[in-house]
CSV table of C-alpha atoms in Angstrom, one decimal:
chain,number,residue,atom,x,y,z
A,1,MET,CA,-6.8,-78.2,46.5
A,2,GLU,CA,-9.5,-80.8,46.2
A,3,ALA,CA,-9.4,-83.8,48.6
A,4,PRO,CA,-8.1,-87.0,47.0
A,5,GLN,CA,-11.3,-88.9,47.7
A,6,TYR,CA,-13.3,-86.2,45.9
A,7,VAL,CA,-11.0,-86.4,42.9
A,8,ALA,CA,-11.3,-90.2,42.8
A,9,ALA,CA,-15.1,-90.0,43.0
A,10,ARG,CA,-15.1,-87.4,40.1
A,11,VAL,CA,-13.0,-89.7,38.0
A,12,GLN,CA,-15.0,-92.8,38.9
A,13,GLN,CA,-18.2,-91.0,38.0
A,14,ALA,CA,-16.7,-89.9,34.6
A,15,LEU,CA,-15.7,-93.5,33.8
A,16,ALA,CA,-19.2,-94.7,34.6
A,17,GLU,CA,-21.2,-92.0,32.8
A,18,ASP,CA,-19.0,-91.2,29.7
A,19,GLY,CA,-20.5,-92.9,26.7
A,20,ARG,CA,-17.0,-94.0,25.5
A,21,THR,CA,-16.5,-96.1,28.6
A,22,ASN,CA,-19.6,-96.8,30.7
A,23,GLU,CA,-17.3,-98.7,33.1
A,24,LEU,CA,-18.2,-99.5,36.7
A,25,GLY,CA,-15.6,-102.1,37.7
A,26,ILE,CA,-12.5,-99.9,37.7
A,27,ARG,CA,-10.8,-98.9,41.0
A,28,VAL,CA,-9.6,-95.3,41.1
A,29,ASP,CA,-7.0,-94.3,43.7
A,30,VAL,CA,-5.4,-90.8,44.1
A,31,ARG,CA,-2.2,-90.4,46.0
A,32,GLY,CA,-0.7,-86.9,45.9
A,33,ASP,CA,-0.6,-85.9,42.3
A,34,GLN,CA,-0.8,-89.5,41.1
A,35,LEU,CA,-4.0,-91.1,39.7
A,36,PHE,CA,-4.1,-94.9,39.5
A,37,LEU,CA,-6.6,-96.9,37.5
A,38,ARG,CA,-6.8,-100.6,38.3
A,39,GLY,CA,-9.1,-103.4,37.2
A,40,GLN,CA,-9.7,-105.6,34.2
A,41,VAL,CA,-11.2,-105.1,30.8
A,42,SER,CA,-11.6,-107.4,27.8
A,43,GLU,CA,-9.8,-105.2,25.2
A,44,ALA,CA,-6.9,-102.8,24.8
A,45,GLY,CA,-9.2,-100.2,23.2
A,46,GLN,CA,-11.4,-100.0,26.3
A,47,ARG,CA,-8.2,-99.7,28.5
A,48,ASP,CA,-7.1,-96.8,26.4
A,49,ARG,CA,-10.5,-95.1,26.4
A,50,LEU,CA,-10.6,-95.4,30.2
A,51,GLY,CA,-7.2,-93.7,30.5
A,52,LEU,CA,-8.4,-90.9,28.2
A,53,VAL,CA,-11.6,-90.2,30.1
A,54,ALA,CA,-9.8,-90.4,33.5
A,55,HIS,CA,-7.2,-87.9,32.2
A,56,GLU,CA,-9.9,-85.6,30.9
A,57,ALA,CA,-11.6,-85.7,34.4
A,58,ALA,CA,-8.4,-85.0,36.3
A,59,PRO,CA,-5.9,-83.4,33.9
A,60,GLU,CA,-3.8,-82.1,36.7
A,61,LEU,CA,-2.8,-85.6,37.9
A,62,HIS,CA,-0.2,-88.0,36.5
A,63,LEU,CA,-2.1,-91.0,35.2
A,64,HIS,CA,-0.9,-94.6,35.9
A,65,ASN,CA,-3.2,-96.9,33.9
A,66,GLU,CA,-2.6,-100.2,35.5
A,67,ILE,CA,-5.8,-101.8,34.0
A,68,THR,CA,-5.1,-105.3,32.7
A,69,ILE,CA,-6.6,-106.9,29.6
A,70,VAL,CA,-8.2,-110.3,30.0
A,71,GLY,CA,-9.4,-112.5,27.2
A,72,ASP,CA,-13.0,-113.5,26.8
A,73,VAL,CA,-14.1,-116.3,29.0
A,74,PHE,CA,-14.8,-118.4,25.9
A,75,ASP,CA,-11.2,-117.9,24.6
A,76,GLN,CA,-9.8,-120.3,27.1
A,77,GLY,CA,-9.3,-123.1,24.6
A,78,GLU,CA,-12.8,-124.4,24.6
A,79,ASP,CA,-15.3,-123.7,21.9
A,80,GLU,CA,-18.8,-122.7,22.8
A,81,HIS,CA,-21.5,-124.7,21.0
A,82,LEU,CA,-25.0,-123.3,20.7
A,83,ASP,CA,-27.8,-125.6,19.5
């Protein structure tokens, strides 16, 4: 059985290198047969793609996608004006 830190590194590398995700800011934790993804993305579609890529990289683990979706920084009630 592969050590948890190696499984986490393999998943982290897949998230960074897969063309569907190219994501560096996601924390990957492996505990037993559980795989946890944590971090923030700007849209639900990206969250779903990250879960898919992580599952493909470690299909033997039970995935817990705890990534949260945050709005764009300009969606906080203020309009951006470019001149």
